[in-house]
mmCIF file of C-alpha atoms and ligand atoms in Angstrom:
data_model
loop_
_atom_site.group_PDB
_atom_site.id
_atom_site.type_symbol
_atom_site.label_atom_id
_atom_site.label_comp_id
_atom_site.label_asym_id
_atom_site.label_seq_id
_atom_site.Cartn_x
_atom_site.Cartn_y
_atom_site.Cartn_z
ATOM 1 C CA UNK A 1 -80.631 -14.983 -80.234
ATOM 2 C CA UNK A 2 -78.398 -16.510 -83.227
ATOM 3 C CA UNK A 3 -77.726 -13.974 -85.596
ATOM 4 C CA UNK A 4 -76.243 -14.572 -89.355
ATOM 5 C CA UNK A 5 -74.599 -11.170 -90.712
ATOM 6 C CA UNK A 6 -75.705 -11.786 -94.712
ATOM 7 C CA UNK A 7 -72.808 -9.630 -96.452
ATOM 8 C CA UNK A 8 -70.158 -8.953 -93.891
ATOM 9 C CA UNK A 9 -68.984 -5.703 -95.518
ATOM 10 C CA UNK A 10 -68.482 -2.355 -93.773
ATOM 11 C CA UNK A 11 -71.999 -2.079 -92.726
ATOM 12 C CA UNK A 12 -72.859 -5.614 -92.188
ATOM 13 C CA UNK A 13 -69.493 -6.002 -89.963
ATOM 14 C CA UNK A 14 -70.240 -3.028 -88.200
ATOM 15 C CA UNK A 15 -73.451 -4.097 -87.230
ATOM 16 C CA UNK A 16 -72.511 -7.712 -86.369
ATOM 17 C CA UNK A 17 -69.820 -6.126 -83.999
ATOM 18 C CA UNK A 18 -72.117 -4.395 -81.866
ATOM 19 C CA UNK A 19 -74.758 -6.905 -81.761
ATOM 20 C CA UNK A 20 -72.020 -9.078 -80.781
ATOM 21 C CA UNK A 21 -71.965 -7.551 -77.561
ATOM 22 C CA UNK A 22 -75.487 -8.781 -76.351
ATOM 23 C CA UNK A 23 -76.039 -12.084 -75.168
ATOM 24 C CA UNK A 24 -76.730 -13.097 -79.085
ATOM 25 C CA UNK A 25 -74.190 -15.290 -81.044
ATOM 26 C CA UNK A 26 -73.016 -13.616 -84.190
ATOM 27 C CA UNK A 27 -71.534 -15.007 -87.297
ATOM 28 C CA UNK A 28 -70.370 -12.959 -90.027
ATOM 29 C CA UNK A 29 -70.726 -14.191 -93.433
ATOM 30 C CA UNK A 30 -69.231 -12.745 -96.898
ATOM 31 C CA UNK A 31 -67.401 -13.926 -100.151
ATOM 32 C CA UNK A 32 -64.606 -11.779 -99.231
ATOM 33 C CA UNK A 33 -61.489 -14.199 -97.951
ATOM 34 C CA UNK A 34 -59.624 -11.996 -97.378
ATOM 35 C CA UNK A 35 -62.005 -9.928 -94.826
ATOM 36 C CA UNK A 36 -62.596 -13.595 -93.066
ATOM 37 C CA UNK A 37 -59.009 -14.750 -93.090
ATOM 38 C CA UNK A 38 -57.973 -11.426 -91.334
ATOM 39 C CA UNK A 39 -60.911 -11.608 -88.864
ATOM 40 C CA UNK A 40 -60.201 -15.468 -88.158
ATOM 41 C CA UNK A 41 -56.423 -14.469 -87.628
ATOM 42 C CA UNK A 42 -56.750 -11.002 -85.384
ATOM 43 C CA UNK A 43 -60.611 -10.240 -84.787
ATOM 44 C CA UNK A 44 -62.467 -7.515 -86.596
ATOM 45 C CA UNK A 45 -60.996 -4.374 -85.738
ATOM 46 C CA UNK A 46 -63.317 -1.136 -85.544
ATOM 47 C CA UNK A 47 -61.968 2.255 -85.765
ATOM 48 C CA UNK A 48 -64.538 4.426 -83.385
ATOM 49 C CA UNK A 49 -65.973 7.612 -83.505
ATOM 50 C CA UNK A 50 -63.426 9.044 -81.274
ATOM 51 C CA UNK A 51 -60.577 7.476 -83.052
ATOM 52 C CA UNK A 52 -59.985 4.354 -80.540
ATOM 53 C CA UNK A 53 -59.691 1.004 -82.118
ATOM 54 C CA UNK A 54 -61.895 -1.903 -80.932
ATOM 55 C CA UNK A 55 -61.484 -5.612 -81.464
ATOM 56 C CA UNK A 56 -63.845 -7.996 -81.859
ATOM 57 C CA UNK A 57 -63.920 -11.973 -81.916
ATOM 58 C CA UNK A 58 -66.605 -13.381 -83.620
ATOM 59 C CA UNK A 59 -66.621 -16.062 -86.210
ATOM 60 C CA UNK A 60 -66.376 -15.299 -90.145
ATOM 61 C CA UNK A 61 -67.108 -17.775 -92.805
ATOM 62 C CA UNK A 62 -66.466 -17.139 -96.168
ATOM 63 C CA UNK A 63 -68.825 -19.999 -97.336
ATOM 64 C CA UNK A 64 -72.421 -21.076 -95.670
ATOM 65 C CA UNK A 65 -71.545 -24.466 -95.910
ATOM 66 C CA UNK A 66 -68.903 -24.035 -93.057
ATOM 67 C CA UNK A 67 -72.094 -22.649 -91.011
ATOM 68 C CA UNK A 68 -73.206 -25.430 -88.596
ATOM 69 C CA UNK A 69 -75.931 -23.813 -86.544
ATOM 70 C CA UNK A 70 -79.709 -22.652 -87.849
ATOM 71 C CA UNK A 71 -79.554 -18.651 -87.385
ATOM 72 C CA UNK A 72 -82.476 -17.425 -85.545
ATOM 73 C CA UNK A 73 -82.582 -14.181 -87.795
ATOM 74 C CA UNK A 74 -80.450 -13.274 -90.849
ATOM 75 C CA UNK A 75 -79.456 -9.791 -91.008
ATOM 76 C CA UNK A 76 -79.257 -8.805 -95.042
ATOM 77 C CA UNK A 77 -76.646 -6.478 -95.825
ATOM 78 C CA UNK A 78 -75.381 -7.389 -99.334
ATOM 79 C CA UNK A 79 -75.653 -5.159 -102.404
ATOM 80 C CA UNK A 80 -79.267 -5.294 -103.535
ATOM 81 C CA UNK A 81 -77.871 -6.785 -107.083
ATOM 82 C CA UNK A 82 -76.679 -9.625 -104.669
ATOM 83 C CA UNK A 83 -79.993 -10.174 -102.809
ATOM 84 C CA UNK A 84 -81.226 -13.330 -104.636
ATOM 85 C CA UNK A 85 -77.913 -15.137 -105.065
ATOM 86 C CA UNK A 86 -77.182 -14.355 -101.382
ATOM 87 C CA UNK A 87 -80.300 -15.295 -99.862
ATOM 88 C CA UNK A 88 -80.457 -18.721 -101.728
ATOM 89 C CA UNK A 89 -76.960 -19.453 -100.699
ATOM 90 C CA UNK A 90 -78.068 -19.753 -97.210
ATOM 91 C CA UNK A 91 -81.477 -21.203 -97.597
ATOM 92 C CA UNK A 92 -79.740 -24.698 -96.726
ATOM 93 C CA UNK A 93 -78.388 -23.504 -93.266
ATOM 94 C CA UNK A 94 -81.899 -21.949 -92.415
ATOM 95 C CA UNK A 95 -84.809 -23.063 -90.728
ATOM 96 C CA UNK A 96 -88.395 -22.878 -91.025
ATOM 97 C CA UNK A 97 -88.637 -20.172 -88.327
ATOM 98 C CA UNK A 98 -85.549 -18.141 -89.647
ATOM 99 C CA UNK A 99 -86.474 -14.736 -90.004
ATOM 100 C CA UNK A 100 -84.813 -12.784 -92.540
ATOM 101 C CA UNK A 101 -84.094 -8.640 -91.720
ATOM 102 C CA UNK A 102 -83.111 -6.686 -94.899
ATOM 103 C CA UNK A 103 -80.791 -3.590 -94.207
ATOM 104 C CA UNK A 104 -80.229 -2.884 -97.381
ATOM 105 C CA UNK A 105 -80.214 0.315 -99.384
ATOM 106 C CA UNK A 106 -82.281 0.724 -102.404
ATOM 107 C CA UNK A 107 -85.980 -0.577 -103.242
ATOM 108 C CA UNK A 108 -87.449 -3.772 -103.725
ATOM 109 C CA UNK A 109 -85.462 -5.927 -101.807
ATOM 110 C CA UNK A 110 -87.877 -7.212 -99.168
ATOM 111 C CA UNK A 111 -90.037 -8.431 -102.283
ATOM 112 C CA UNK A 112 -87.265 -9.925 -103.800
ATOM 113 C CA UNK A 113 -86.312 -12.190 -100.618
ATOM 114 C CA UNK A 114 -90.369 -12.809 -99.883
ATOM 115 C CA UNK A 115 -90.613 -14.407 -102.886
ATOM 116 C CA UNK A 116 -87.649 -16.734 -102.209
ATOM 117 C CA UNK A 117 -88.748 -17.356 -98.489
ATOM 118 C CA UNK A 118 -92.482 -16.537 -98.033
ATOM 119 C CA UNK A 119 -93.479 -12.948 -96.713
ATOM 120 C CA UNK A 120 -94.213 -14.329 -93.191
ATOM 121 C CA UNK A 121 -90.427 -14.840 -93.013
ATOM 122 C CA UNK A 122 -89.402 -11.209 -94.000
ATOM 123 C CA UNK A 123 -88.859 -8.110 -91.911
ATOM 124 C CA UNK A 124 -88.136 -4.268 -93.680
ATOM 125 C CA UNK A 125 -85.641 -2.346 -91.984
ATOM 126 C CA UNK A 126 -83.439 0.088 -92.709
ATOM 127 C CA UNK A 127 -79.979 2.008 -90.845
ATOM 128 C CA UNK A 128 -78.143 5.359 -91.534
ATOM 129 C CA UNK A 129 -75.037 3.565 -89.522
ATOM 130 C CA UNK A 130 -72.128 4.926 -91.501
ATOM 131 C CA UNK A 131 -69.056 2.048 -92.276
ATOM 132 C CA UNK A 132 -65.839 2.050 -93.941
ATOM 133 C CA UNK A 133 -64.065 -0.628 -95.043
ATOM 134 C CA UNK A 134 -60.504 0.558 -94.087
ATOM 135 C CA UNK A 135 -58.557 -2.697 -95.007
ATOM 136 C CA UNK A 136 -59.831 -6.501 -94.957
ATOM 137 C CA UNK A 137 -60.512 -7.054 -91.360
ATOM 138 C CA UNK A 138 -60.560 -3.384 -90.226
ATOM 139 C CA UNK A 139 -63.432 -1.265 -90.394
ATOM 140 C CA UNK A 140 -64.419 2.326 -89.639
ATOM 141 C CA UNK A 141 -67.537 3.476 -87.777
ATOM 142 C CA UNK A 142 -68.252 6.787 -89.996
ATOM 143 C CA UNK A 143 -71.304 8.032 -87.977
ATOM 144 C CA UNK A 144 -74.421 6.945 -85.842
ATOM 145 C CA UNK A 145 -77.431 6.770 -87.490
ATOM 146 C CA UNK A 146 -81.212 5.640 -86.380
ATOM 147 C CA UNK A 147 -82.136 2.011 -87.461
ATOM 148 C CA UNK A 148 -86.071 1.170 -88.006
ATOM 149 C CA UNK A 149 -87.862 -2.453 -88.385
ATOM 150 C CA UNK A 150 -91.109 -3.354 -89.251
ATOM 151 C CA UNK A 151 -93.343 -5.764 -90.517
ATOM 152 C CA UNK A 152 -93.889 -4.983 -94.415
ATOM 153 C CA UNK A 153 -97.721 -4.567 -93.384
ATOM 154 C CA UNK A 154 -97.025 -2.090 -90.562
ATOM 155 C CA UNK A 155 -98.103 -4.397 -87.575
ATOM 156 C CA UNK A 156 -96.169 -3.865 -84.650
ATOM 157 C CA UNK A 157 -95.240 -7.782 -84.066
ATOM 158 C CA UNK A 158 -93.430 -9.120 -80.673
ATOM 159 C CA UNK A 159 -90.508 -9.912 -83.139
ATOM 160 C CA UNK A 160 -89.890 -6.625 -84.194
ATOM 161 C CA UNK A 161 -89.797 -5.686 -80.468
ATOM 162 C CA UNK A 162 -87.618 -8.404 -79.889
ATOM 163 C CA UNK A 163 -85.071 -7.204 -82.700
ATOM 164 C CA UNK A 164 -85.156 -3.471 -81.484
ATOM 165 C CA UNK A 165 -84.660 -4.191 -78.202
ATOM 166 C CA UNK A 166 -81.303 -6.571 -79.238
ATOM 167 C CA UNK A 167 -79.905 -3.523 -81.276
ATOM 168 C CA UNK A 168 -80.748 -1.240 -78.371
ATOM 169 C CA UNK A 169 -79.067 -3.477 -76.032
ATOM 170 C CA UNK A 170 -75.943 -3.601 -78.481
ATOM 171 C CA UNK A 171 -76.260 0.380 -78.164
ATOM 172 C CA UNK A 172 -77.675 1.400 -81.525
ATOM 173 C CA UNK A 173 -80.656 3.812 -81.753
ATOM 174 C CA UNK A 174 -83.525 1.453 -82.964
ATOM 175 C CA UNK A 175 -87.281 1.834 -83.233
ATOM 176 C CA UNK A 176 -90.027 -0.288 -84.114
ATOM 177 C CA UNK A 177 -91.960 1.323 -87.362
ATOM 178 C CA UNK A 178 -95.323 0.857 -88.342
ATOM 179 C CA UNK A 179 -94.710 2.705 -91.834
ATOM 180 C CA UNK A 180 -91.467 0.849 -93.252
ATOM 181 C CA UNK A 181 -92.639 1.314 -96.823
ATOM 182 C CA UNK A 182 -92.367 5.101 -96.238
ATOM 183 C CA UNK A 183 -88.614 4.847 -94.466
ATOM 184 C CA UNK A 184 -87.212 2.801 -97.046
ATOM 185 C CA UNK A 185 -88.385 5.512 -99.928
ATOM 186 C CA UNK A 186 -86.861 7.974 -96.932
ATOM 187 C CA UNK A 187 -83.750 6.096 -96.898
ATOM 188 C CA UNK A 188 -83.903 6.060 -100.493
ATOM 189 C CA UNK A 189 -83.946 9.843 -100.696
ATOM 190 C CA UNK A 190 -81.136 10.417 -98.516
ATOM 191 C CA UNK A 191 -79.171 7.709 -100.641
ATOM 192 C CA UNK A 192 -80.168 9.876 -103.526
ATOM 193 C CA UNK A 193 -78.583 12.916 -102.214
ATOM 194 C CA UNK A 194 -75.145 11.445 -100.891
ATOM 195 C CA UNK A 195 -74.234 8.217 -102.835
ATOM 196 C CA UNK A 196 -73.844 9.315 -106.653
ATOM 197 C CA UNK A 197 -72.566 12.764 -105.766
ATOM 198 C CA UNK A 198 -69.667 11.415 -103.370
ATOM 199 C CA UNK A 199 -69.001 8.632 -105.615
ATOM 200 C CA UNK A 200 -68.299 10.826 -108.902
ATOM 201 C CA UNK A 201 -66.363 13.419 -106.965
ATOM 202 C CA UNK A 202 -64.490 11.157 -104.171
ATOM 203 C CA UNK A 203 -65.638 13.580 -101.303
ATOM 204 C CA UNK A 204 -66.695 12.071 -97.941
ATOM 205 C CA UNK A 205 -70.620 12.502 -96.931
ATOM 206 C CA UNK A 206 -69.898 15.711 -94.849
ATOM 207 C CA UNK A 207 -69.155 17.893 -98.015
ATOM 208 C CA UNK A 208 -72.377 17.326 -99.320
ATOM 209 C CA UNK A 209 -73.831 19.405 -96.588
ATOM 210 C CA UNK A 210 -70.898 21.953 -96.608
ATOM 211 C CA UNK A 211 -69.939 22.503 -100.194
ATOM 212 C CA UNK A 212 -72.516 24.574 -101.890
ATOM 213 C CA UNK A 213 -72.704 23.146 -105.444
ATOM 214 C CA UNK A 214 -72.657 19.801 -103.761
ATOM 215 C CA UNK A 215 -75.545 20.556 -101.492
ATOM 216 C CA UNK A 216 -77.375 22.402 -104.894
ATOM 217 C CA UNK A 217 -76.844 19.191 -106.794
ATOM 218 C CA UNK A 218 -78.185 17.053 -103.819
ATOM 219 C CA UNK A 219 -81.472 18.897 -103.497
ATOM 220 C CA UNK A 220 -82.336 18.986 -107.090
ATOM 221 C CA UNK A 221 -81.940 14.855 -107.077
ATOM 222 C CA UNK A 222 -83.714 14.871 -103.834
ATOM 223 C CA UNK A 223 -86.527 16.881 -105.011
ATOM 224 C CA UNK A 224 -87.400 14.924 -107.890
ATOM 225 C CA UNK A 225 -87.119 11.521 -106.007
ATOM 226 C CA UNK A 226 -89.597 13.121 -103.771
ATOM 227 C CA UNK A 227 -91.980 14.079 -106.333
ATOM 228 C CA UNK A 228 -91.710 9.873 -107.622
ATOM 229 C CA UNK A 229 -92.122 9.336 -104.252
ATOM 230 C CA UNK A 230 -95.302 11.287 -103.518
ATOM 231 C CA UNK A 231 -96.544 9.858 -107.199
ATOM 232 C CA UNK A 232 -96.104 6.013 -106.017
ATOM 233 C CA UNK A 233 -98.397 6.971 -102.364
ATOM 234 C CA UNK A 234 -95.597 7.419 -99.927
ATOM 235 C CA UNK A 235 -96.491 10.726 -98.519
ATOM 236 C CA UNK A 236 -93.257 11.971 -96.823
ATOM 237 C CA UNK A 237 -93.720 14.616 -94.468
ATOM 238 C CA UNK A 238 -90.468 15.429 -93.259
ATOM 239 C CA UNK A 239 -88.329 17.946 -94.403
ATOM 240 C CA UNK A 240 -86.539 15.487 -96.192
ATOM 241 C CA UNK A 241 -83.709 17.402 -97.563
ATOM 242 C CA UNK A 242 -82.907 18.728 -94.025
ATOM 243 C CA UNK A 243 -82.935 15.027 -93.092
ATOM 244 C CA UNK A 244 -80.412 14.609 -96.000
ATOM 245 C CA UNK A 245 -78.455 16.935 -94.813
ATOM 246 C CA UNK A 246 -78.351 15.872 -91.135
ATOM 247 C CA UNK A 247 -77.316 12.346 -92.247
ATOM 248 C CA UNK A 248 -74.455 13.735 -94.520
ATOM 249 C CA UNK A 249 -73.348 15.586 -90.967
ATOM 250 C CA UNK A 250 -73.869 12.643 -88.596
ATOM 251 C CA UNK A 251 -71.662 10.521 -91.075
ATOM 252 C CA UNK A 252 -69.455 13.229 -92.191
ATOM 253 C CA UNK A 253 -66.337 11.380 -92.350
ATOM 254 C CA UNK A 254 -67.763 8.579 -94.017
ATOM 255 C CA UNK A 255 -67.188 7.508 -97.474
ATOM 256 C CA UNK A 256 -70.209 6.565 -98.787
ATOM 257 C CA UNK A 257 -71.129 2.862 -99.906
ATOM 258 C CA UNK A 258 -71.183 3.994 -103.591
ATOM 259 C CA UNK A 259 -67.840 5.787 -103.324
ATOM 260 C CA UNK A 260 -66.233 2.838 -101.291
ATOM 261 C CA UNK A 261 -67.736 0.721 -104.432
ATOM 262 C CA UNK A 262 -66.007 3.183 -106.952
ATOM 263 C CA UNK A 263 -62.876 3.393 -104.910
ATOM 264 C CA UNK A 264 -62.774 -0.666 -104.965
ATOM 265 C CA UNK A 265 -63.493 -0.841 -108.821
ATOM 266 C CA UNK A 266 -66.680 -2.777 -107.735
ATOM 267 C CA UNK A 267 -70.315 -2.535 -109.176
ATOM 268 C CA UNK A 268 -72.431 0.343 -107.568
ATOM 269 C CA UNK A 269 -75.859 0.177 -106.494
ATOM 270 C CA UNK A 270 -76.543 2.922 -108.845
ATOM 271 C CA UNK A 271 -79.730 0.978 -110.616
ATOM 272 C CA UNK A 272 -81.485 0.463 -107.109
ATOM 273 C CA UNK A 273 -80.973 4.110 -106.073
ATOM 274 C CA UNK A 274 -80.931 7.012 -108.856
ATOM 275 C CA UNK A 275 -81.598 4.128 -111.192
ATOM 276 C CA UNK A 276 -84.661 3.545 -109.390
ATOM 277 C CA UNK A 277 -86.049 6.871 -109.250
ATOM 278 C CA UNK A 278 -85.643 7.273 -113.332
ATOM 279 C CA UNK A 279 -87.711 3.896 -113.698
ATOM 280 C CA UNK A 280 -90.531 4.968 -111.406
ATOM 281 C CA UNK A 281 -90.447 8.211 -112.259
ATOM 282 C CA UNK A 282 -91.010 7.004 -116.037
ATOM 283 C CA UNK A 283 -94.137 5.113 -114.956
ATOM 284 C CA UNK A 284 -95.469 7.936 -112.946
ATOM 285 C CA UNK A 285 -94.813 10.394 -116.049
ATOM 286 C CA UNK A 286 -92.741 12.474 -114.057
ATOM 287 C CA UNK A 287 -89.278 13.642 -115.421
ATOM 288 C CA UNK A 288 -86.141 13.104 -113.605
ATOM 289 C CA UNK A 289 -83.379 14.600 -115.302
ATOM 290 C CA UNK A 290 -80.998 15.169 -112.542
ATOM 291 C CA UNK A 291 -81.381 11.572 -111.545
ATOM 292 C CA UNK A 292 -80.905 10.130 -115.043
ATOM 293 C CA UNK A 293 -77.429 12.397 -115.119
ATOM 294 C CA UNK A 294 -76.166 11.202 -112.169
ATOM 295 C CA UNK A 295 -77.239 7.822 -113.090
ATOM 296 C CA UNK A 296 -75.400 7.699 -116.523
ATOM 297 C CA UNK A 297 -72.336 9.117 -114.934
ATOM 298 C CA UNK A 298 -72.145 6.778 -112.512
ATOM 299 C CA UNK A 299 -72.234 4.007 -115.224
ATOM 300 C CA UNK A 300 -69.851 5.840 -117.254
ATOM 301 C CA UNK A 301 -67.534 5.465 -114.094
ATOM 302 C CA UNK A 302 -68.079 2.023 -113.614
ATOM 303 C CA UNK A 303 -67.572 0.958 -117.435
ATOM 304 C CA UNK A 304 -63.805 2.519 -116.990
ATOM 305 C CA UNK A 305 -62.966 -0.276 -114.679
ATOM 306 C CA UNK A 306 -65.763 -3.166 -114.944
ATOM 307 C CA UNK A 307 -64.745 -3.587 -118.861
ATOM 308 C CA UNK A 308 -61.362 -3.377 -118.331
ATOM 309 C CA UNK A 309 -61.748 -6.253 -115.841
ATOM 310 C CA UNK A 310 -63.793 -8.462 -118.153
ATOM 311 C CA UNK A 311 -61.288 -8.163 -120.933
HETATM 312 O O1 KPL B 1 -76.316 4.623 -96.560
HETATM 313 C C1 KPL B 1 -75.370 5.221 -96.171
HETATM 314 C C2 KPL B 1 -74.034 4.625 -97.581
HETATM 315 O O2 KPL B 1 -73.102 4.855 -97.558
HETATM 316 O O3 KPL B 1 -74.901 3.804 -98.639
HETATM 317 C C3 KPL B 1 -75.274 6.413 -95.952
HETATM 318 C C4 KPL B 1 -76.355 6.480 -94.735
HETATM 319 C C5 KPL B 1 -75.450 7.711 -96.734
HETATM 320 C C6 KPL B 1 -73.736 6.355 -94.882
HETATM 321 O O4 KPL B 1 -72.776 6.634 -95.757
#
């Protein structure tokens, strides 16, 4: 199986590295030239959970034009706001049978990709793996979490099982799911409970569970998002806040993706996470003051560096 990782940041690079342990042929693609140059020079370095460092030699590209072979599967791990541009950029290197699997944060990614390549070519997914970019060419595995893959209509198709098998061969816990839409909401709730709080305070994921004020704030934000999910017909029957705490603990040393964005003075995914809860809440007539405040605070923080950069 030829696998293209579209958006080889911290998470995409980790998944690519792991999948390269299988018989599959994995290519990394990212616009981060320094990351690509470093991987080309010395391989991709992964600081493992036990502190050891592994090195993976795998092809990395900073432009789709240099990719010569058509991928069987494109795993999309770009930021949600880059989805359309990124998928558009690789359309010419794909063929009719190429399947796109989104493992992104936020709601609406499956829909955006489907509009471009057709619903039958897109699988939905979610992952709670944690990864941090330490420097170009080097990432830290910040915690193991489950990965789910499924058809949006819930059919457990052979291609879903094939992809899950590849993840398992790469020693990542993966499951075929007949309820991906609900799981995407569950993942959203996990991000609602962790990402903005860590980005605003500079704490690691584990401290969201450990520090009482952070835990309370997280619980309030998650409760609002839970009510919104229910109003949209997604009956989340697990104790979702327990799940948030479990992910925070499992990825305790990880810096959430939003915190990494703020640290690197990059645009965050706040609109696709807490912002989405506010928007859907408005549609359903549910007040979401905690998520609105978190979103406004993250926008304020972003403005301090994005505006400076634009000037
Ligand atoms: O998805 C994540 C993220 O940081 O975006 C978690 C699971 C919270 C890991 O950090």
